[in-house]
Amino acid sequence: MNLDNAQILIDIFNNVDLYMLIFVRMIGFIIFMPVIGGNNGIAMVKIGLAMALSGIIFASGNVTEVVYVNSIMGYFMLILKEFFVGAIISYIVFFVFNTVYFTGHMTDQQIGYSMANIFDPMTNTQVPITGNLYYFAICALFIINRGHHMVISTIFYSYKSLPIGKAYILGNDGLIFGIINIMVEFFKIGFLFALPIIGTILVMDITLGVLVRAVPKMNVFAVGMPLKVIAGLAALWIIIPVISEMYYTIYNLISELILNSIKVMIP
């Protein structure tokens, strides 16, 4: 171990209260992150990653001092505030990523896959098959295009714009409206990317309705279900290249929402 690293460890030991506050915001940031958040990954690895990133932030000099009420309760309240700052930033990424599950749910409802869901260990819920395909494709594109670098650099930026203990959370109307805006974007993007398959199946339903009127003895259930599955899969195969556009839309939305959330928390 060289002298610089030893000096950093000594500084962390002498300012352990400051390091712990940096660490708490970082662990709140990691807890909801796609790919590594939730029940995915090993807990010790996530804690080690949070400790390493906290050490880098501490050594960077972005956080030099913190003022709080000199009591256990004052320090505990500051820990809670820092955890919520990191969790808010992380949850934005998590929530926007989950728009693909909403897309997959509407798609599976139309194709007929809604009864064959998959268990997601991260959220402990059943998720649609198509949504799972979209989610892993978006996660792969996110890693390949270094989207995680953007998110990590944002949490670094947050220590400059939101010094420890200065975030405005309780009673923040801007933050509440920001959360409402995230929900609006959730439904808008989810419906937008599900629209091609919904439109295809709608045309198929209209066609089957016309056929039933023309041929009353035709068993619409025996003929319609396989045709809807085939048409839905064909439409899904055609729009697979559009996943990259879905990724860039999600990426830009994450960048915008994270920056807006940090701005509204600045006192």
PDB file of N, CA and C in Angstrom, residues 48-92:
ATOM      1  N   GLY A  48     -19.608  -3.733  -0.962  1.00  0.00           N
ATOM      2  CA  GLY A  48     -18.226  -3.400  -1.321  1.00  0.00           C
ATOM      3  C   GLY A  48     -18.158  -2.333  -2.400  1.00  0.00           C
ATOM      4  N   LEU A  49     -19.072  -2.414  -3.387  1.00  0.00           N
ATOM      5  CA  LEU A  49     -19.118  -1.397  -4.440  1.00  0.00           C
ATOM      6  C   LEU A  49     -19.476  -0.036  -3.855  1.00  0.00           C
ATOM      7  N   ALA A  50     -20.460  -0.027  -2.949  1.00  0.00           N
ATOM      8  CA  ALA A  50     -20.852   1.238  -2.316  1.00  0.00           C
ATOM      9  C   ALA A  50     -19.703   1.812  -1.489  1.00  0.00           C
ATOM     10  N   MET A  51     -18.975   0.962  -0.779  1.00  0.00           N
ATOM     11  CA  MET A  51     -17.843   1.429   0.022  1.00  0.00           C
ATOM     12  C   MET A  51     -16.738   1.994  -0.871  1.00  0.00           C
ATOM     13  N   ALA A  52     -16.472   1.301  -2.003  1.00  0.00           N
ATOM     14  CA  ALA A  52     -15.417   1.769  -2.908  1.00  0.00           C
ATOM     15  C   ALA A  52     -15.784   3.115  -3.528  1.00  0.00           C
ATOM     16  N   LEU A  53     -17.023   3.242  -4.004  1.00  0.00           N
ATOM     17  CA  LEU A  53     -17.457   4.501  -4.599  1.00  0.00           C
ATOM     18  C   LEU A  53     -17.474   5.629  -3.559  1.00  0.00           C
ATOM     19  N   SER A  54     -17.858   5.287  -2.335  1.00  0.00           N
ATOM     20  CA  SER A  54     -17.856   6.296  -1.266  1.00  0.00           C
ATOM     21  C   SER A  54     -16.435   6.755  -0.972  1.00  0.00           C
ATOM     22  N   GLY A  55     -15.472   5.803  -0.992  1.00  0.00           N
ATOM     23  CA  GLY A  55     -14.076   6.177  -0.784  1.00  0.00           C
ATOM     24  C   GLY A  55     -13.560   7.091  -1.882  1.00  0.00           C
ATOM     25  N   ILE A  56     -13.975   6.835  -3.129  1.00  0.00           N
ATOM     26  CA  ILE A  56     -13.559   7.688  -4.245  1.00  0.00           C
ATOM     27  C   ILE A  56     -14.129   9.094  -4.081  1.00  0.00           C
ATOM     28  N   ILE A  57     -15.397   9.178  -3.699  1.00  0.00           N
ATOM     29  CA  ILE A  57     -16.019  10.485  -3.504  1.00  0.00           C
ATOM     30  C   ILE A  57     -15.353  11.231  -2.350  1.00  0.00           C
ATOM     31  N   PHE A  58     -15.059  10.507  -1.286  1.00  0.00           N
ATOM     32  CA  PHE A  58     -14.387  11.123  -0.136  1.00  0.00           C
ATOM     33  C   PHE A  58     -13.010  11.658  -0.534  1.00  0.00           C
ATOM     34  N   ALA A  59     -12.265  10.869  -1.313  1.00  0.00           N
ATOM     35  CA  ALA A  59     -10.920  11.278  -1.719  1.00  0.00           C
ATOM     36  C   ALA A  59     -10.936  12.393  -2.753  1.00  0.00           C
ATOM     37  N   SER A  60     -12.070  12.537  -3.484  1.00  0.00           N
ATOM     38  CA  SER A  60     -12.136  13.560  -4.531  1.00  0.00           C
ATOM     39  C   SER A  60     -12.198  14.973  -3.958  1.00  0.00           C
ATOM     40  N   GLY A  61     -12.595  15.094  -2.705  1.00  0.00           N
ATOM     41  CA  GLY A  61     -12.695  16.415  -2.090  1.00  0.00           C
ATOM     42  C   GLY A  61     -14.008  17.118  -2.337  1.00  0.00           C
ATOM     43  N   ASN A  62     -14.980  16.429  -2.973  1.00  0.00           N
ATOM     44  CA  ASN A  62     -16.291  17.043  -3.201  1.00  0.00           C
ATOM     45  C   ASN A  62     -17.049  17.250  -1.895  1.00  0.00           C
ATOM     46  N   VAL A  63     -16.761  16.405  -0.917  1.00  0.00           N
ATOM     47  CA  VAL A  63     -17.414  16.517   0.391  1.00  0.00           C
ATOM     48  C   VAL A  63     -16.316  16.757   1.422  1.00  0.00           C
ATOM     49  N   THR A  64     -16.324  17.906   2.033  1.00  0.00           N
ATOM     50  CA  THR A  64     -15.253  18.255   2.970  1.00  0.00           C
ATOM     51  C   THR A  64     -15.728  18.319   4.412  1.00  0.00           C
ATOM     52  N   GLU A  65     -16.953  18.766   4.625  1.00  0.00           N
ATOM     53  CA  GLU A  65     -17.456  18.871   5.987  1.00  0.00           C
ATOM     54  C   GLU A  65     -18.972  18.771   5.987  1.00  0.00           C
ATOM     55  N   VAL A  66     -19.514  18.514   7.162  1.00  0.00           N
ATOM     56  CA  VAL A  66     -20.956  18.422   7.310  1.00  0.00           C
ATOM     57  C   VAL A  66     -21.326  18.973   8.682  1.00  0.00           C
ATOM     58  N   VAL A  67     -22.462  19.661   8.723  1.00  0.00           N
ATOM     59  CA  VAL A  67     -22.931  20.251   9.972  1.00  0.00           C
ATOM     60  C   VAL A  67     -24.248  19.579  10.352  1.00  0.00           C
ATOM     61  N   TYR A  68     -24.333  19.108  11.584  1.00  0.00           N
ATOM     62  CA  TYR A  68     -25.561  18.490  12.070  1.00  0.00           C
ATOM     63  C   TYR A  68     -25.643  18.688  13.575  1.00  0.00           C
ATOM     64  N   VAL A  69     -26.841  18.445  14.096  1.00  0.00           N
ATOM     65  CA  VAL A  69     -27.052  18.557  15.541  1.00  0.00           C
ATOM     66  C   VAL A  69     -26.204  17.505  16.228  1.00  0.00           C
ATOM     67  N   ASN A  70     -25.396  17.947  17.185  1.00  0.00           N
ATOM     68  CA  ASN A  70     -24.433  17.051  17.828  1.00  0.00           C
ATOM     69  C   ASN A  70     -25.143  16.118  18.818  1.00  0.00           C
ATOM     70  N   SER A  71     -25.913  15.182  18.250  1.00  0.00           N
ATOM     71  CA  SER A  71     -26.612  14.180  19.066  1.00  0.00           C
ATOM     72  C   SER A  71     -26.870  12.962  18.200  1.00  0.00           C
ATOM     73  N   ILE A  72     -27.201  11.860  18.842  1.00  0.00           N
ATOM     74  CA  ILE A  72     -27.474  10.629  18.099  1.00  0.00           C
ATOM     75  C   ILE A  72     -28.681  10.819  17.189  1.00  0.00           C
ATOM     76  N   MET A  73     -29.738  11.473  17.689  1.00  0.00           N
ATOM     77  CA  MET A  73     -30.941  11.676  16.887  1.00  0.00           C
ATOM     78  C   MET A  73     -30.669  12.587  15.699  1.00  0.00           C
ATOM     79  N   GLY A  74     -29.866  13.650  15.902  1.00  0.00           N
ATOM     80  CA  GLY A  74     -29.544  14.539  14.789  1.00  0.00           C
ATOM     81  C   GLY A  74     -28.772  13.825  13.696  1.00  0.00           C
ATOM     82  N   TYR A  75     -27.824  12.997  14.091  1.00  0.00           N
ATOM     83  CA  TYR A  75     -27.039  12.242  13.115  1.00  0.00           C
ATOM     84  C   TYR A  75     -27.906  11.192  12.415  1.00  0.00           C
ATOM     85  N   PHE A  76     -28.817  10.558  13.168  1.00  0.00           N
ATOM     86  CA  PHE A  76     -29.704   9.543  12.589  1.00  0.00           C
ATOM     87  C   PHE A  76     -30.640  10.165  11.555  1.00  0.00           C
ATOM     88  N   MET A  77     -31.179  11.343  11.844  1.00  0.00           N
ATOM     89  CA  MET A  77     -32.055  12.013  10.885  1.00  0.00           C
ATOM     90  C   MET A  77     -31.288  12.384   9.619  1.00  0.00           C
ATOM     91  N   LEU A  78     -30.035  12.749   9.780  1.00  0.00           N
ATOM     92  CA  LEU A  78     -29.209  13.072   8.618  1.00  0.00           C
ATOM     93  C   LEU A  78     -28.942  11.823   7.775  1.00  0.00           C
ATOM     94  N   ILE A  79     -28.755  10.691   8.434  1.00  0.00           N
ATOM     95  CA  ILE A  79     -28.566   9.420   7.722  1.00  0.00           C
ATOM     96  C   ILE A  79     -29.816   9.088   6.907  1.00  0.00           C
ATOM     97  N   LEU A  80     -30.990   9.267   7.520  1.00  0.00           N
ATOM     98  CA  LEU A  80     -32.240   8.998   6.800  1.00  0.00           C
ATOM     99  C   LEU A  80     -32.384   9.901   5.583  1.00  0.00           C
ATOM    100  N   LYS A  81     -32.061  11.168   5.736  1.00  0.00           N
ATOM    101  CA  LYS A  81     -32.178  12.102   4.623  1.00  0.00           C
ATOM    102  C   LYS A  81     -31.252  11.713   3.479  1.00  0.00           C
ATOM    103  N   GLU A  82     -30.015  11.363   3.805  1.00  0.00           N
ATOM    104  CA  GLU A  82     -29.054  10.979   2.764  1.00  0.00           C
ATOM    105  C   GLU A  82     -29.466   9.683   2.074  1.00  0.00           C
ATOM    106  N   PHE A  83     -30.013   8.756   2.843  1.00  0.00           N
ATOM    107  CA  PHE A  83     -30.487   7.507   2.235  1.00  0.00           C
ATOM    108  C   PHE A  83     -31.604   7.783   1.245  1.00  0.00           C
ATOM    109  N   PHE A  84     -32.532   8.663   1.597  1.00  0.00           N
ATOM    110  CA  PHE A  84     -33.651   8.978   0.716  1.00  0.00           C
ATOM    111  C   PHE A  84     -33.183   9.711  -0.545  1.00  0.00           C
ATOM    112  N   VAL A  85     -32.151  10.539  -0.435  1.00  0.00           N
ATOM    113  CA  VAL A  85     -31.625  11.217  -1.621  1.00  0.00           C
ATOM    114  C   VAL A  85     -31.103  10.189  -2.620  1.00  0.00           C
ATOM    115  N   GLY A  86     -30.291   9.247  -2.144  1.00  0.00           N
ATOM    116  CA  GLY A  86     -29.771   8.206  -3.026  1.00  0.00           C
ATOM    117  C   GLY A  86     -30.875   7.314  -3.566  1.00  0.00           C
ATOM    118  N   ALA A  87     -31.853   6.966  -2.699  1.00  0.00           N
ATOM    119  CA  ALA A  87     -32.938   6.081  -3.124  1.00  0.00           C
ATOM    120  C   ALA A  87     -33.831   6.748  -4.167  1.00  0.00           C
ATOM    121  N   ILE A  88     -34.063   8.060  -4.047  1.00  0.00           N
ATOM    122  CA  ILE A  88     -34.890   8.777  -5.029  1.00  0.00           C
ATOM    123  C   ILE A  88     -34.238   8.744  -6.408  1.00  0.00           C
ATOM    124  N   ILE A  89     -32.935   9.024  -6.451  1.00  0.00           N
ATOM    125  CA  ILE A  89     -32.217   8.995  -7.735  1.00  0.00           C
ATOM    126  C   ILE A  89     -32.245   7.599  -8.330  1.00  0.00           C
ATOM    127  N   SER A  90     -32.017   6.585  -7.483  1.00  0.00           N
ATOM    128  CA  SER A  90     -31.991   5.207  -7.966  1.00  0.00           C
ATOM    129  C   SER A  90     -33.379   4.738  -8.404  1.00  0.00           C
ATOM    130  N   TYR A  91     -34.407   5.145  -7.647  1.00  0.00           N
ATOM    131  CA  TYR A  91     -35.761   4.679  -7.958  1.00  0.00           C
ATOM    132  C   TYR A  91     -36.260   5.250  -9.282  1.00  0.00           C
ATOM    133  N   ILE A  92     -35.782   6.428  -9.654  1.00  0.00           N
ATOM    134  CA  ILE A  92     -36.146   6.983 -10.962  1.00  0.00           C
ATOM    135  C   ILE A  92     -35.680   6.046 -12.069  1.00  0.00           C
TER     136      ILE A  92
END
